[in-house]
Each structure stands twice: as structure tokens, then as C-alpha cells.
mmCIF file of C-alpha atoms and ligand atoms in Angstrom:
data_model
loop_
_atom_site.group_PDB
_atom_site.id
_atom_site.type_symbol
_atom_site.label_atom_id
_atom_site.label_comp_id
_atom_site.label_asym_id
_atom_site.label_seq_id
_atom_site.Cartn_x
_atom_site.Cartn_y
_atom_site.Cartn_z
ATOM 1 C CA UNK U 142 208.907 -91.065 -177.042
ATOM 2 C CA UNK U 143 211.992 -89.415 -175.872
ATOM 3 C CA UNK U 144 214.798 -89.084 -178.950
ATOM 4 C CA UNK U 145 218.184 -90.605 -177.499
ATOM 5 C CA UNK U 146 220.957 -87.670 -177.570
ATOM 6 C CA UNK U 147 224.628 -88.004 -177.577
ATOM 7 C CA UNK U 148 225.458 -86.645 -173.634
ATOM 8 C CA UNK U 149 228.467 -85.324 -175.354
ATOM 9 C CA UNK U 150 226.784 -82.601 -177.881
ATOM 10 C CA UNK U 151 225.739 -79.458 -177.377
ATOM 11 C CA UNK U 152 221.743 -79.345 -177.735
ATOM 12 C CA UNK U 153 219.722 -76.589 -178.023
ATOM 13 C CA UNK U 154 215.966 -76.323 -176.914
ATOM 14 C CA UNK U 155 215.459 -75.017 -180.358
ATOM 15 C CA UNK U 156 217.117 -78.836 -181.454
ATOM 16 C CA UNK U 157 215.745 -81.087 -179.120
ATOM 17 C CA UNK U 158 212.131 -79.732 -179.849
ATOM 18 C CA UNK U 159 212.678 -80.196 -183.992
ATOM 19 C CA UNK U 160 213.721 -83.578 -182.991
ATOM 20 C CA UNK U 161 211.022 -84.674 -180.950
ATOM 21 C CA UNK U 162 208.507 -83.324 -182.966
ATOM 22 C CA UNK U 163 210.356 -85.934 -185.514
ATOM 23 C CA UNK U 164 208.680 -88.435 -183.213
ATOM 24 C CA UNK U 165 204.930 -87.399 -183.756
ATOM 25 C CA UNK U 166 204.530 -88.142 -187.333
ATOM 26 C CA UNK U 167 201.443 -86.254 -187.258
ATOM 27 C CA UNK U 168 202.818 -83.007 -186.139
ATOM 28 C CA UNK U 169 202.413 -80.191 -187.690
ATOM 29 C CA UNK U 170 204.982 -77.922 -186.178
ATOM 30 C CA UNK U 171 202.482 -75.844 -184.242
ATOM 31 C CA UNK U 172 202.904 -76.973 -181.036
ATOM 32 C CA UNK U 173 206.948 -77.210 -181.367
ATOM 33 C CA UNK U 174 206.451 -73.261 -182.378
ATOM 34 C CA UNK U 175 204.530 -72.788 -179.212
ATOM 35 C CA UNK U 176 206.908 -74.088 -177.056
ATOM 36 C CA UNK U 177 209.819 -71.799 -178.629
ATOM 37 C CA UNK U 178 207.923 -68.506 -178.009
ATOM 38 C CA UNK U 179 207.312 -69.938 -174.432
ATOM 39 C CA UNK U 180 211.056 -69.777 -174.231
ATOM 40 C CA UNK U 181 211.456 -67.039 -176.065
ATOM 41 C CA UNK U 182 209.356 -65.216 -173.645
ATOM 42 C CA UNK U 183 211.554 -66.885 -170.577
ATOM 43 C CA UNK U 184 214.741 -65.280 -171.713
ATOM 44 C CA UNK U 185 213.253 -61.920 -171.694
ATOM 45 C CA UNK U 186 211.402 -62.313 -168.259
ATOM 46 C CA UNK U 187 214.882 -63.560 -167.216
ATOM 47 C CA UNK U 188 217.021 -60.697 -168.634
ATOM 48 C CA UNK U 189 214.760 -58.315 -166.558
ATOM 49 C CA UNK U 190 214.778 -60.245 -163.261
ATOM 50 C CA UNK U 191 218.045 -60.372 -163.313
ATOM 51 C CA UNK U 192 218.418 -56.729 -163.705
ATOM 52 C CA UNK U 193 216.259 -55.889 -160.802
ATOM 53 C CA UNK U 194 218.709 -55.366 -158.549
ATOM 54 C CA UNK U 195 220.794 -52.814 -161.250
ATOM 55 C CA UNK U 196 217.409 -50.272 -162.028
ATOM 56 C CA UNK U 197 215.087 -48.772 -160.248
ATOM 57 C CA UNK U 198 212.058 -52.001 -161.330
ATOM 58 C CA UNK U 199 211.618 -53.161 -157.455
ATOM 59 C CA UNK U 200 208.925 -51.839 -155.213
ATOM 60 C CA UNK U 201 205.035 -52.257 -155.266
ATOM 61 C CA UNK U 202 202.837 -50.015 -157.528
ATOM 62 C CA UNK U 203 199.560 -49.283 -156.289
ATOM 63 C CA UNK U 204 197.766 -51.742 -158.000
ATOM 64 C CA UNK U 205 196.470 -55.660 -156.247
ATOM 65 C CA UNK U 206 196.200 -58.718 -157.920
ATOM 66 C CA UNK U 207 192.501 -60.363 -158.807
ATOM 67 C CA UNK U 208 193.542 -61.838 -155.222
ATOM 68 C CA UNK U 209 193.802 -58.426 -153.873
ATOM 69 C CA UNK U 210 198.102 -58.590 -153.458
ATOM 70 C CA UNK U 211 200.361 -56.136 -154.190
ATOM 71 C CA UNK U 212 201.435 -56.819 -157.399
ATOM 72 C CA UNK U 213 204.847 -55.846 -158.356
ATOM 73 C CA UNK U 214 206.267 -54.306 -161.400
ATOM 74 C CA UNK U 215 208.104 -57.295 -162.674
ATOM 75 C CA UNK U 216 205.144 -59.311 -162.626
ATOM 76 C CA UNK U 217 203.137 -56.834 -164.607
ATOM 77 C CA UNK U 218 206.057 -57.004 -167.191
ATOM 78 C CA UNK U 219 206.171 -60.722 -166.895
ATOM 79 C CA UNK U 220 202.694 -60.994 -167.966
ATOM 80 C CA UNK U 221 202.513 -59.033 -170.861
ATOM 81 C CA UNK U 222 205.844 -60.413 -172.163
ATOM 82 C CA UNK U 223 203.997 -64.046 -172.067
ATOM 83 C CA UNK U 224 200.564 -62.709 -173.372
ATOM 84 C CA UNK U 225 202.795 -60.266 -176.506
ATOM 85 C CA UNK U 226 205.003 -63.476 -177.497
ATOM 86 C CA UNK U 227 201.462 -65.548 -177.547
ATOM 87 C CA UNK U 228 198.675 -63.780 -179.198
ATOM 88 C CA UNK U 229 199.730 -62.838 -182.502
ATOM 89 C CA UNK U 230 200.667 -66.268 -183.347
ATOM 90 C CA UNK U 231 197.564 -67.973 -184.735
ATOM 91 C CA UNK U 232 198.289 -70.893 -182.268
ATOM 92 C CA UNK U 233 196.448 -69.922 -179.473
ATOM 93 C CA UNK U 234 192.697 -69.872 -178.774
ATOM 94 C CA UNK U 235 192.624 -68.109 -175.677
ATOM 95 C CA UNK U 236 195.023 -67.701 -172.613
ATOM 96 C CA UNK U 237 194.685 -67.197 -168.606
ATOM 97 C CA UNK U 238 196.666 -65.733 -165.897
ATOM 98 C CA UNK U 239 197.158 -65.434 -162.239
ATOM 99 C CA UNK U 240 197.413 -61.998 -162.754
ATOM 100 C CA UNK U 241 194.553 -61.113 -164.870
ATOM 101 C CA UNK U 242 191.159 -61.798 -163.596
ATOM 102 C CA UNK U 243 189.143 -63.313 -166.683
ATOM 103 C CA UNK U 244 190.024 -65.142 -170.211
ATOM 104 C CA UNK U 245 192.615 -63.962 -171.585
ATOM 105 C CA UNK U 246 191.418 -63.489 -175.251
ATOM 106 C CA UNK U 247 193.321 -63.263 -178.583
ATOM 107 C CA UNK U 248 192.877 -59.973 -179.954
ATOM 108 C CA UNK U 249 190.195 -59.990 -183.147
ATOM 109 C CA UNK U 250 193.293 -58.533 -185.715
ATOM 110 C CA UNK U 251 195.262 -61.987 -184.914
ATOM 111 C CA UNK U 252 194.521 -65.205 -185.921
ATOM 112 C CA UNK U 253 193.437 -67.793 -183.000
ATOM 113 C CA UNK U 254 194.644 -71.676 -182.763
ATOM 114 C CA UNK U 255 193.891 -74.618 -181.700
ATOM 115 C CA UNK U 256 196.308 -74.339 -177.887
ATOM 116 C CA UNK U 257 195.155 -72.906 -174.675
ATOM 117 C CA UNK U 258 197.949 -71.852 -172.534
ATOM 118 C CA UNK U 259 197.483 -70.683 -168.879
ATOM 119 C CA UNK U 260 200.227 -69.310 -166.949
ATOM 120 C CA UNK U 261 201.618 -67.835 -163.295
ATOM 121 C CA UNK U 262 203.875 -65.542 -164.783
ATOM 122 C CA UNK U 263 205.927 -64.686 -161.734
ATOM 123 C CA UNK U 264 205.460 -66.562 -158.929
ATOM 124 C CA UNK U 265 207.117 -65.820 -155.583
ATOM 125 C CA UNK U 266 207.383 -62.386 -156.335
ATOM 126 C CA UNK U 267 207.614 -61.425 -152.658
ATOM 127 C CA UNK U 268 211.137 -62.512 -152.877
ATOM 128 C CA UNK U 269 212.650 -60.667 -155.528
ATOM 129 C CA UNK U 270 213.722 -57.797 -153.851
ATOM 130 C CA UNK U 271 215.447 -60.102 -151.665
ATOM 131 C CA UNK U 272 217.392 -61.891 -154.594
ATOM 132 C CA UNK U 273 215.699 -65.347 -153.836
ATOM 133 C CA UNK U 274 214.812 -67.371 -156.862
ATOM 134 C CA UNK U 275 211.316 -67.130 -158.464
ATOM 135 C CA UNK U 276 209.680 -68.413 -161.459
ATOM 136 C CA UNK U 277 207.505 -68.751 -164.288
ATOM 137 C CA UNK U 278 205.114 -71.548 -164.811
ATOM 138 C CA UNK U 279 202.824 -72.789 -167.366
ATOM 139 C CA UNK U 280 200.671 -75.350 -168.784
ATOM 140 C CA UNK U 281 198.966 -76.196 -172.098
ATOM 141 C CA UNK U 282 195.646 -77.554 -172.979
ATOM 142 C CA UNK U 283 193.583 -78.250 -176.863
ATOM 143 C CA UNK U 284 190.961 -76.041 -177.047
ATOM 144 C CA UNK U 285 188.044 -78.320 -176.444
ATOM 145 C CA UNK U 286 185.020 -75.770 -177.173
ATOM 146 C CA UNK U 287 182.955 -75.026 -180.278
ATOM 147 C CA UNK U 288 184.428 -71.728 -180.981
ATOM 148 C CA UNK U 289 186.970 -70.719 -182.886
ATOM 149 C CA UNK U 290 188.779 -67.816 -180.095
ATOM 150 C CA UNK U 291 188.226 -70.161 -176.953
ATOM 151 C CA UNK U 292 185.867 -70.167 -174.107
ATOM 152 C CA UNK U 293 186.520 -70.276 -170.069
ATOM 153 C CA UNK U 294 185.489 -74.568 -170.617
ATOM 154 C CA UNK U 295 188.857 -74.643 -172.376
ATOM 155 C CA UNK U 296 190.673 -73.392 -169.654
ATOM 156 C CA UNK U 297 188.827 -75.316 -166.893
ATOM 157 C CA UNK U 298 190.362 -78.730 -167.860
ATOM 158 C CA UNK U 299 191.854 -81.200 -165.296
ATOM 159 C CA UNK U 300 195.304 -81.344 -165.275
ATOM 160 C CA UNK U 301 194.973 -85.047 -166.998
ATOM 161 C CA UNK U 302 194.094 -83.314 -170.116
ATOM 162 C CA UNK U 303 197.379 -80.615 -170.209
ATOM 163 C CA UNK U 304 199.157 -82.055 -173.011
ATOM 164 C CA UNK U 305 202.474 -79.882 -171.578
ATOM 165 C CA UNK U 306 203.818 -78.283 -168.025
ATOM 166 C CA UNK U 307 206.888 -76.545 -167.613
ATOM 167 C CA UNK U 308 208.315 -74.130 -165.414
ATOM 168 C CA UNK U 309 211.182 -71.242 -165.405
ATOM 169 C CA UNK U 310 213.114 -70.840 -162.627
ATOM 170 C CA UNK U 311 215.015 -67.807 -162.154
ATOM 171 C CA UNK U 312 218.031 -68.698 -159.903
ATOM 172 C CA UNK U 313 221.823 -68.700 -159.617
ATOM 173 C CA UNK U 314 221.196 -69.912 -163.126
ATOM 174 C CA UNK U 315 218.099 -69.536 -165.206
ATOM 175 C CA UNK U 316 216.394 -73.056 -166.320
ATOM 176 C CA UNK U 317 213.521 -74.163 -168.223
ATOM 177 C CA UNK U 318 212.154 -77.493 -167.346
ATOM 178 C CA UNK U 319 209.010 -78.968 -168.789
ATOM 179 C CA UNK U 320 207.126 -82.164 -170.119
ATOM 180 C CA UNK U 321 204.854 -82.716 -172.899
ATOM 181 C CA UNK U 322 204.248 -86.779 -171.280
ATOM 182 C CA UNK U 323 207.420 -88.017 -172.783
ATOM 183 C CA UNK U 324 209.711 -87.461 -169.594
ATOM 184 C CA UNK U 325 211.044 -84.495 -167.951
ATOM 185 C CA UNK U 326 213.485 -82.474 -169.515
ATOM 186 C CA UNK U 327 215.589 -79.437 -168.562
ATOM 187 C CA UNK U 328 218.071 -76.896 -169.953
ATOM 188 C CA UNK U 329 220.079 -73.621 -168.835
ATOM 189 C CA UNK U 330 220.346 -70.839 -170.461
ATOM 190 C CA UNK U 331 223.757 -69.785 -171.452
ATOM 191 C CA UNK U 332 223.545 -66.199 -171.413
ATOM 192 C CA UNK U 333 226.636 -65.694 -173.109
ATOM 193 C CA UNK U 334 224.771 -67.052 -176.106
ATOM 194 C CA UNK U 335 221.552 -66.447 -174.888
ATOM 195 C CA UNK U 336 220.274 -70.221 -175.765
ATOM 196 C CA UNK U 337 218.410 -72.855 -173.428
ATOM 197 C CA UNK U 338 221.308 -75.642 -173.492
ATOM 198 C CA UNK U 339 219.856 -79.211 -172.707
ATOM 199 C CA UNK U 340 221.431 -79.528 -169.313
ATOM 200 C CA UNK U 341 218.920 -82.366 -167.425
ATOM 201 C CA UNK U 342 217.570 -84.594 -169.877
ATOM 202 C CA UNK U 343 215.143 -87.145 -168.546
ATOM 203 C CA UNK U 344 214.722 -85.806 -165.173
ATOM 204 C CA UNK U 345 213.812 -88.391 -162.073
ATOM 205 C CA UNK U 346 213.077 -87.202 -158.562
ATOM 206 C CA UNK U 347 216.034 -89.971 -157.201
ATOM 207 C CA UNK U 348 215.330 -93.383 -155.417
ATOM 208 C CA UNK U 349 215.843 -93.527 -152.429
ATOM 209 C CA UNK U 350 215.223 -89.445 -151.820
ATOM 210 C CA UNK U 351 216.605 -87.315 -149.623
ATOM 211 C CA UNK U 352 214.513 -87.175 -146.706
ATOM 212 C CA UNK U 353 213.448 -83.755 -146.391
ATOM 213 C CA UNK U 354 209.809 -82.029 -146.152
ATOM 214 C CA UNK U 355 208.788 -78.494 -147.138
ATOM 215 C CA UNK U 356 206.393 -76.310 -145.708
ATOM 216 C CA UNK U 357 205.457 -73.405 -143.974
ATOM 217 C CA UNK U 358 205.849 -74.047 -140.162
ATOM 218 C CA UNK U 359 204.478 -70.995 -139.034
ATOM 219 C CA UNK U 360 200.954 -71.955 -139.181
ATOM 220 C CA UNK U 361 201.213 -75.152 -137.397
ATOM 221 C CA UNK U 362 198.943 -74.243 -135.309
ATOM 222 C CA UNK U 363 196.056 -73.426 -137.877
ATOM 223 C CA UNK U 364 196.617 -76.735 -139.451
ATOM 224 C CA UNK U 365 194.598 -79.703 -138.704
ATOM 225 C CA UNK U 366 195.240 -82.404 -136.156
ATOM 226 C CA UNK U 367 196.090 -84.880 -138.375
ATOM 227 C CA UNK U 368 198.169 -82.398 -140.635
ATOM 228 C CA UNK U 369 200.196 -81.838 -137.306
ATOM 229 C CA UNK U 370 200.663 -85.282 -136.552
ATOM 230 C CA UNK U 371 201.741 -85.878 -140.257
ATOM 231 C CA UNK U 372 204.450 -82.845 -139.609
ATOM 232 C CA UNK U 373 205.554 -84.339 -136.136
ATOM 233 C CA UNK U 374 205.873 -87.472 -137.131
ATOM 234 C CA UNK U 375 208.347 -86.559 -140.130
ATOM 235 C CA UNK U 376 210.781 -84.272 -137.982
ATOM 236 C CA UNK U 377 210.636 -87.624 -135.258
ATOM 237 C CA UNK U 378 210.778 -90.409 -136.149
ATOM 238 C CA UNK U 379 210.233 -90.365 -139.461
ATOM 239 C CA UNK U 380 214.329 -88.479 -139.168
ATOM 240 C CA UNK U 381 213.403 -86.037 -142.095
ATOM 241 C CA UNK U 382 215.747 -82.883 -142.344
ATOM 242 C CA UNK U 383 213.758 -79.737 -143.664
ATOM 243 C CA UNK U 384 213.903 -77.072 -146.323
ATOM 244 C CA UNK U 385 211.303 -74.298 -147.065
ATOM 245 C CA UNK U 386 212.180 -71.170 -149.795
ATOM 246 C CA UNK U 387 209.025 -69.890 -149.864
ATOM 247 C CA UNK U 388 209.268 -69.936 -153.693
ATOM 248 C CA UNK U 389 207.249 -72.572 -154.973
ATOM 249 C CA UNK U 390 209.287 -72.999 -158.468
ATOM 250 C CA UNK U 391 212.307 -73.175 -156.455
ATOM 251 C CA UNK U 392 210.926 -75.484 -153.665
ATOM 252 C CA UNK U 393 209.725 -77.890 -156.613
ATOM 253 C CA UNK U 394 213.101 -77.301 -158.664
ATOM 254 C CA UNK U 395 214.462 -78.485 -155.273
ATOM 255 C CA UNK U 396 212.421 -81.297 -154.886
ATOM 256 C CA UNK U 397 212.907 -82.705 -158.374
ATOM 257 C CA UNK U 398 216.575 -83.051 -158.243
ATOM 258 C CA UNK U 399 217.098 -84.046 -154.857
ATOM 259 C CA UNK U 400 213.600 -85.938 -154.087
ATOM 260 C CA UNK U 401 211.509 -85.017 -150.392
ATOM 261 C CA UNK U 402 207.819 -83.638 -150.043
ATOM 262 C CA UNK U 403 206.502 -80.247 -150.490
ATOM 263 C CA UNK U 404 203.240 -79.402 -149.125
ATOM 264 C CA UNK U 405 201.159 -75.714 -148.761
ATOM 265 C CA UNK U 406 197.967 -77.704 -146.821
ATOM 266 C CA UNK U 407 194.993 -76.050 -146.046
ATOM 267 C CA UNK U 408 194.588 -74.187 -142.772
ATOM 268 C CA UNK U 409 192.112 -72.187 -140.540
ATOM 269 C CA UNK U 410 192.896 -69.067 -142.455
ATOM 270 C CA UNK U 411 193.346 -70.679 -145.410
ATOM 271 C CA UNK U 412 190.380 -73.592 -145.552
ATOM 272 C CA UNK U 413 191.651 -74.222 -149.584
ATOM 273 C CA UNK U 414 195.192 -73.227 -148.938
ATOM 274 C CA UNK U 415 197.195 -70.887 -150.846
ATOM 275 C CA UNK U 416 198.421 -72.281 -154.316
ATOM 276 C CA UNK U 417 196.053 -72.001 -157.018
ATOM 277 C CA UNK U 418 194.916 -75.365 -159.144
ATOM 278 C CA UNK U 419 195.237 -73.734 -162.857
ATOM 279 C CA UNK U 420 198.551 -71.920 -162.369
ATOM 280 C CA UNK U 421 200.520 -73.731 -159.557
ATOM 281 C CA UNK U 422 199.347 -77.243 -158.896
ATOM 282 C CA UNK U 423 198.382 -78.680 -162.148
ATOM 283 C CA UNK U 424 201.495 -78.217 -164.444
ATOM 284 C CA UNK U 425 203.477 -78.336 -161.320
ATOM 285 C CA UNK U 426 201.772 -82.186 -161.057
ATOM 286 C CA UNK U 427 202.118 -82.909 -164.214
ATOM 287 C CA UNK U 428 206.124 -82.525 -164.132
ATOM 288 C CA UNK U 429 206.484 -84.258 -160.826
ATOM 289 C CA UNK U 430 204.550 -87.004 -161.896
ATOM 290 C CA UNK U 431 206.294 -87.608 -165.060
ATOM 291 C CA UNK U 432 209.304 -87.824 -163.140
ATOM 292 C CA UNK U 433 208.257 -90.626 -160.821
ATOM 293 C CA UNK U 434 206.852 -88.863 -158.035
ATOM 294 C CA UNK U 435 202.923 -88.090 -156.784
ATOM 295 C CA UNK U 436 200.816 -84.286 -156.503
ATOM 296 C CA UNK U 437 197.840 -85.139 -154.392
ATOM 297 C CA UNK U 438 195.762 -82.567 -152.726
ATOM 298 C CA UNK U 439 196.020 -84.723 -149.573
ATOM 299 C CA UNK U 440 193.326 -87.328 -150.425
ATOM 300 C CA UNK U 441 192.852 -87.681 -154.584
ATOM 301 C CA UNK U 442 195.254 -87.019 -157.378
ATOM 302 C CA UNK U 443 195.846 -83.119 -158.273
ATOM 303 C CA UNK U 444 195.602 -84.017 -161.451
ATOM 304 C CA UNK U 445 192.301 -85.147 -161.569
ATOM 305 C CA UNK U 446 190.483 -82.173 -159.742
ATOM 306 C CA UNK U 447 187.886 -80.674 -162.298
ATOM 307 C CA UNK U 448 189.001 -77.279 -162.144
ATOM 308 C CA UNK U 449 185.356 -74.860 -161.026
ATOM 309 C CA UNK U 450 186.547 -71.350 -161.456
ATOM 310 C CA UNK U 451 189.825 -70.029 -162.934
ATOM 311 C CA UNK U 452 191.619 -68.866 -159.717
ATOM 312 C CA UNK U 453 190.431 -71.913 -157.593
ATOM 313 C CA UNK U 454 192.630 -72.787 -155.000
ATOM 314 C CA UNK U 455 193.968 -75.985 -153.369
ATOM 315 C CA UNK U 456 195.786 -77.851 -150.670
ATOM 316 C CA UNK U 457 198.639 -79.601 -152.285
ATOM 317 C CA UNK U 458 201.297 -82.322 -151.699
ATOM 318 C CA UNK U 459 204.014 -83.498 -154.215
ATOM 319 C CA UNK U 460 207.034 -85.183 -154.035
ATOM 320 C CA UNK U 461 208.694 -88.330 -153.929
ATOM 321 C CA UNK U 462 205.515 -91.418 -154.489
ATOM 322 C CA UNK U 463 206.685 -92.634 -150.835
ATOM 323 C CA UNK U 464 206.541 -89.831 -149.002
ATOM 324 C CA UNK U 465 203.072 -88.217 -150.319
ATOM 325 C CA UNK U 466 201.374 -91.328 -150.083
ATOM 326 C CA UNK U 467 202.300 -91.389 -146.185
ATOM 327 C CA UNK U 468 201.281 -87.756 -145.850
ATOM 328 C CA UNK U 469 197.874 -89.164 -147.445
ATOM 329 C CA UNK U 470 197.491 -92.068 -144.875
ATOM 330 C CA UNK U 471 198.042 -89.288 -142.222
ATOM 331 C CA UNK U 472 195.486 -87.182 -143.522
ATOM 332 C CA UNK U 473 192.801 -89.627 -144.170
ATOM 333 C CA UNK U 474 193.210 -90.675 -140.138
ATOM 334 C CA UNK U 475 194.599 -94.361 -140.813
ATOM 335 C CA UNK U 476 197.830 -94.098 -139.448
HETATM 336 P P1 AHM A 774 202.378 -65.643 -155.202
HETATM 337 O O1 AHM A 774 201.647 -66.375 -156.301
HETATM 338 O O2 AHM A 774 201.604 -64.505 -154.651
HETATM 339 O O3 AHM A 774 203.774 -65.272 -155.603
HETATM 340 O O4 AHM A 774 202.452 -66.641 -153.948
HETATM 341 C C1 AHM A 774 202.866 -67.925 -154.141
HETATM 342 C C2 AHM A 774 204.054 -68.202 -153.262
HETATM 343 C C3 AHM A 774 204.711 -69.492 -153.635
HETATM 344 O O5 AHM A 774 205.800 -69.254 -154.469
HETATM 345 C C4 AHM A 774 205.146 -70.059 -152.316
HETATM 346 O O6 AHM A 774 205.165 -71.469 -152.347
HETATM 347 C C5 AHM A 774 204.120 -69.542 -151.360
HETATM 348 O O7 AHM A 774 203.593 -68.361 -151.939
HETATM 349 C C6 AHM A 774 204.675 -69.207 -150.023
HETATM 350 O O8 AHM A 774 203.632 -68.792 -149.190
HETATM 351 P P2 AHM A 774 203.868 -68.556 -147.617
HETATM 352 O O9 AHM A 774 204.602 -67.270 -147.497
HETATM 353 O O10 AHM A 774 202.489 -68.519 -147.029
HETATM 354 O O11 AHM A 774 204.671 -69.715 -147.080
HETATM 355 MG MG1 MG A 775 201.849 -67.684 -157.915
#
């Protein structure tokens, strides 16, 4: 249950998490705790991205990605500001990473929890050294396995079972948006004062939506025949305008506010596309679909993929309910 709040007062995240947590009288504080060293970690990944341009942090370093991509130096630091403001806290079990290859696991001097909390800690990095927004994004599960430090089951949970998404985007301002199944709910962080301000609470992707689809047109011609017809069909008669960043935070961020469909489909050189289920889709589908819209993978609900591996990829649609259910029809041939 969302806690009403005057529009006209100022409200921390630090506030509006105490008072939500009023709402679960079984509580314990844990999880509100979790969620403030989440943002804790945000402000620090954002104080360094947005110094990129000011010190000499830009450029590759030699070293790929459990993908086998350049990594880049902010996403190094990115990823072991989330894993040091995590796993000393006794609330975490165990934690994954698009950029590390296994489990994650709590080191044996701290104390593990009962929260598993898997994250993309930069994504889009290709674009920071051209200034375009990227982000962080994360999702948390209950540790579900026998043992007390966590175990790769825990992290291989469908998306159903997250019991909070969020994501970080680092733009012309930096916001933190996220759910825990009571709504979607975003604030900007007033550097001045460094605090997350609640800026959107209750976030809806609008009714009717802007007509606009997202994607990358370039590989038209490796997509399938009914993923071209889908695509033709939009930009024809269907009258849609169109939008692609190339940063998936910022294309969802996009998406959210002003409503449309963003899809990374599978194609000849990519057969499961690019985005990865874990990091990308699931808490990504978990925020759209708490704020009226749909994630599909193009025929069955994103969140309800049983995840097989940790760095499993997928094809992936999500947007306004109208607009990915028509991309399904297209897909499945009925149309
Ligand atoms: P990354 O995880 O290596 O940063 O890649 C993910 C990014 C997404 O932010 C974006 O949606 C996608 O890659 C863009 O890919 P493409 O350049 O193929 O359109
Ligand atoms: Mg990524």
C-alpha cells in the first residue's frame, strides 16, 4: 500500500521509505536499510559519472567483460561501489553482476542476510564518453536456498518472485526510480543537498501514449519476417514517430513518462538478442508493469521466464499494454 503524501512537502527517499515500511507491520527494517545503501551507492556512482568528463576516468582498460566487452573504468568503479555498500551489511546472502562472472558472495568476516540483490551496475556504458545518459539497475529477491551465504538457485528466480526493481538513471538530472509492488515511485537527487527528493510519486506510463517505438533499425535486415512486418507496420500505418538512445535505462526512463514500445528482438547475429534476463529485463519488467504497461519477450511474459544461467539473454518488448500486445500478435504470425 502506497502512504498518501502531501504534493506540497518536501520528501526524502530516506522519509518515504520509513513511512512505507509503516505499512508492513511485520517489517523489520531490513529491507528499508537495503534500499538506503542502494541509494547510497547511486549518489556515489553518480558523483563520479558526472565527473567523467572533468578527470582523466574515460577510455577502455584492457580488461572484457564475462561477455568478452571492453569494460570501462567507470563500470569497474560502479561495481565495487554497489558490492562495498552491500556486503558488510548482514542483509545480504549473496549478490550477482553483469560484470562479474559467478555469485557474488558475502565475504566470511561479514554477516550474510536473508536479500539477494543482482545488479547491471552501469549499463550503456558505450555512451559515456559521449555524455549520453546511462544507468544503474537492480533487482531484489529472498534468499530461497538452505544455506545461510546464498547459492546460484537464489539468484535464478523469475522475475515474479523479485520483491523490488529499480533503476538509476544518470541524465541531465540523476533519478532513482523503483517498485517494491506497491506502485512506481521516483525521486531526483538534489545535489546541492545531496538527497533523493520524491519528485514522481506513483508513476503511470500515460493513457493514451505517445505513439512512438524504440529500437535498433540497423539490423532490420537480420530480424525476422514477422519482426519486420511488426516494424513496417508501426512507421505506416500504424503513424508511430520513433526514438532510440541506445541506453536502455534512458530508453525505459523515456518510455515510462511518455508511454510507446521499446524492443531489442532477437536477430540472426543475435538468435537471444542482446539484453540480459537477470540484469536488464526482469527488474526493468517489473517497473513497467507496475506502472500499467507489459515486458514480454515477444510471446510469454518476461516476468515469468525461469531464469537457466546467470547471464542468460533475451529478446524483449515493454511498453505501453497496447502496443506490446500488437507487437505479440505480429510475432506469433496472426496479424
Ligand atoms: P551494455 O550492457 O554492454 O552497456 O549494453 C547494453 C546496452 C543497452 O543500454 C542498450 O539498450 C543496448 O545496449 C544498445 O545496443 P545496440 O547498440 O545494439 O542498439
Ligand atoms: Mg547492461
Amino acid at each position: 500500500m502506497f502512504a498518501a503524501m502531501p504534493d506540497s512537502h518536501v520528501v526524502t527517499i530516506s522519509r518515504f521509505l520509513v513511512d512505507q515500511q509503516r505499512f508492513h507491520s511485520e517489517a523489520t527494517g531490513a529491507f528499508t536499510s537495503l534500499l538506503h545503501d542502494i541509494a547510497l551507492a547511486a549518489k556515489i556512482i553518480s558523483r563520479e559519472v558526472t565527473k567523467a568528463g572533468l578527470v582523466d576516468i574515460l577510455g577502455a582498460t584492457e580488461e572484457e567483460n564475462v561477455h568478452g566487452e571492453q569494460v570501462q573504468k567507470l563500470d569497474m568503479f560502479a561495481n565495487q561501489v554497489l558490492i562495498k555498500a552491500l556486503d558488510h551489511t548482514g542483509l545480504v546472502a549473496c549478490m550477482a553482476s553483469e560484470e562479474s562472472d559467478g555469485l557474488i558472495p558475502i565475504p566470511d568476516q561479514f554477516p550474510a542476510g536473508d536479500y539477494v540483490v543482482i545488479f547491471d551496475p552501469l549499463d550503456g556504458s558505450s555512451n559515456i564518453d559521449v555524455n549520453v545518459s546511462i544507468g544503474t539497475i537492480w533487482s531484489i529477491h529472498r534468499k530461497v536456498s538452505k544455506g545461510a551465504r546464498g547459492a546460484l538457485e537464489d539468484c535464478l528466480q523469475p522475475g515474479t518472485r523479485q520483491v523490488a526493481a529499480g533503476y538509476v538513471v544518470y541524465g541531465s538530472s540523476t533519478m532513482l526510480v523503483y517498485t517494491s509492488g506497491a506502485g512506481v515511485h521516483g525521486f531526483t537527487l538534489d545535489p546541492s543537498i545531496g538527497e533523493f527528493l520524491l519528485s514522481h510519486p506513483r508513476m503511470r506510463i500515460p493513457e493514451p501514449s505517445k505513439k512512438v517505438y524504440s529500437v535498433n533499425e540497423a539490423y532490420y535486415s537480420r530480424w525476422s519476417r514477422e519482426q519486420q512486418r511488426l516494424v513496417t507496420h508501426l512507421k505506416n500505418e500504424g503513424g508511430f514517430g520513433s526514438r532510440y538512445i541506445g541506453s536502455f535505462v534512458a530508453d525505459i526512463h523515456r518510455t515510462l513518462l511518455q508511454g510507446g514500445l521499446f524492443m531489442y528482438p532477437a536477430d540472426t547475429g543475435s538468435p537471444k538478442g542482446k539484453l540480459r534476463l537477470l540484469y536488464e529485463a526482469a527488474p526493468m519488467a517489473m517497473i513497467v508493469e507496475q506502472a500499467g504497461g507489459l515486458a514480454s519477450d515477444g510471446a510469454r511474459s518476461l516476468m515469468e521466464i525461469q531464469p537457466e544461467s546467470l547471464h542468460q539473454r533475451t529478446p524483449l518488448y515493454m511498453g505501453s499494454r497496447a502496443f506490446v500486445e500488437l507487437a505479440e500478435s505480429y510475432l506469433a504470425g496472426s496479424v
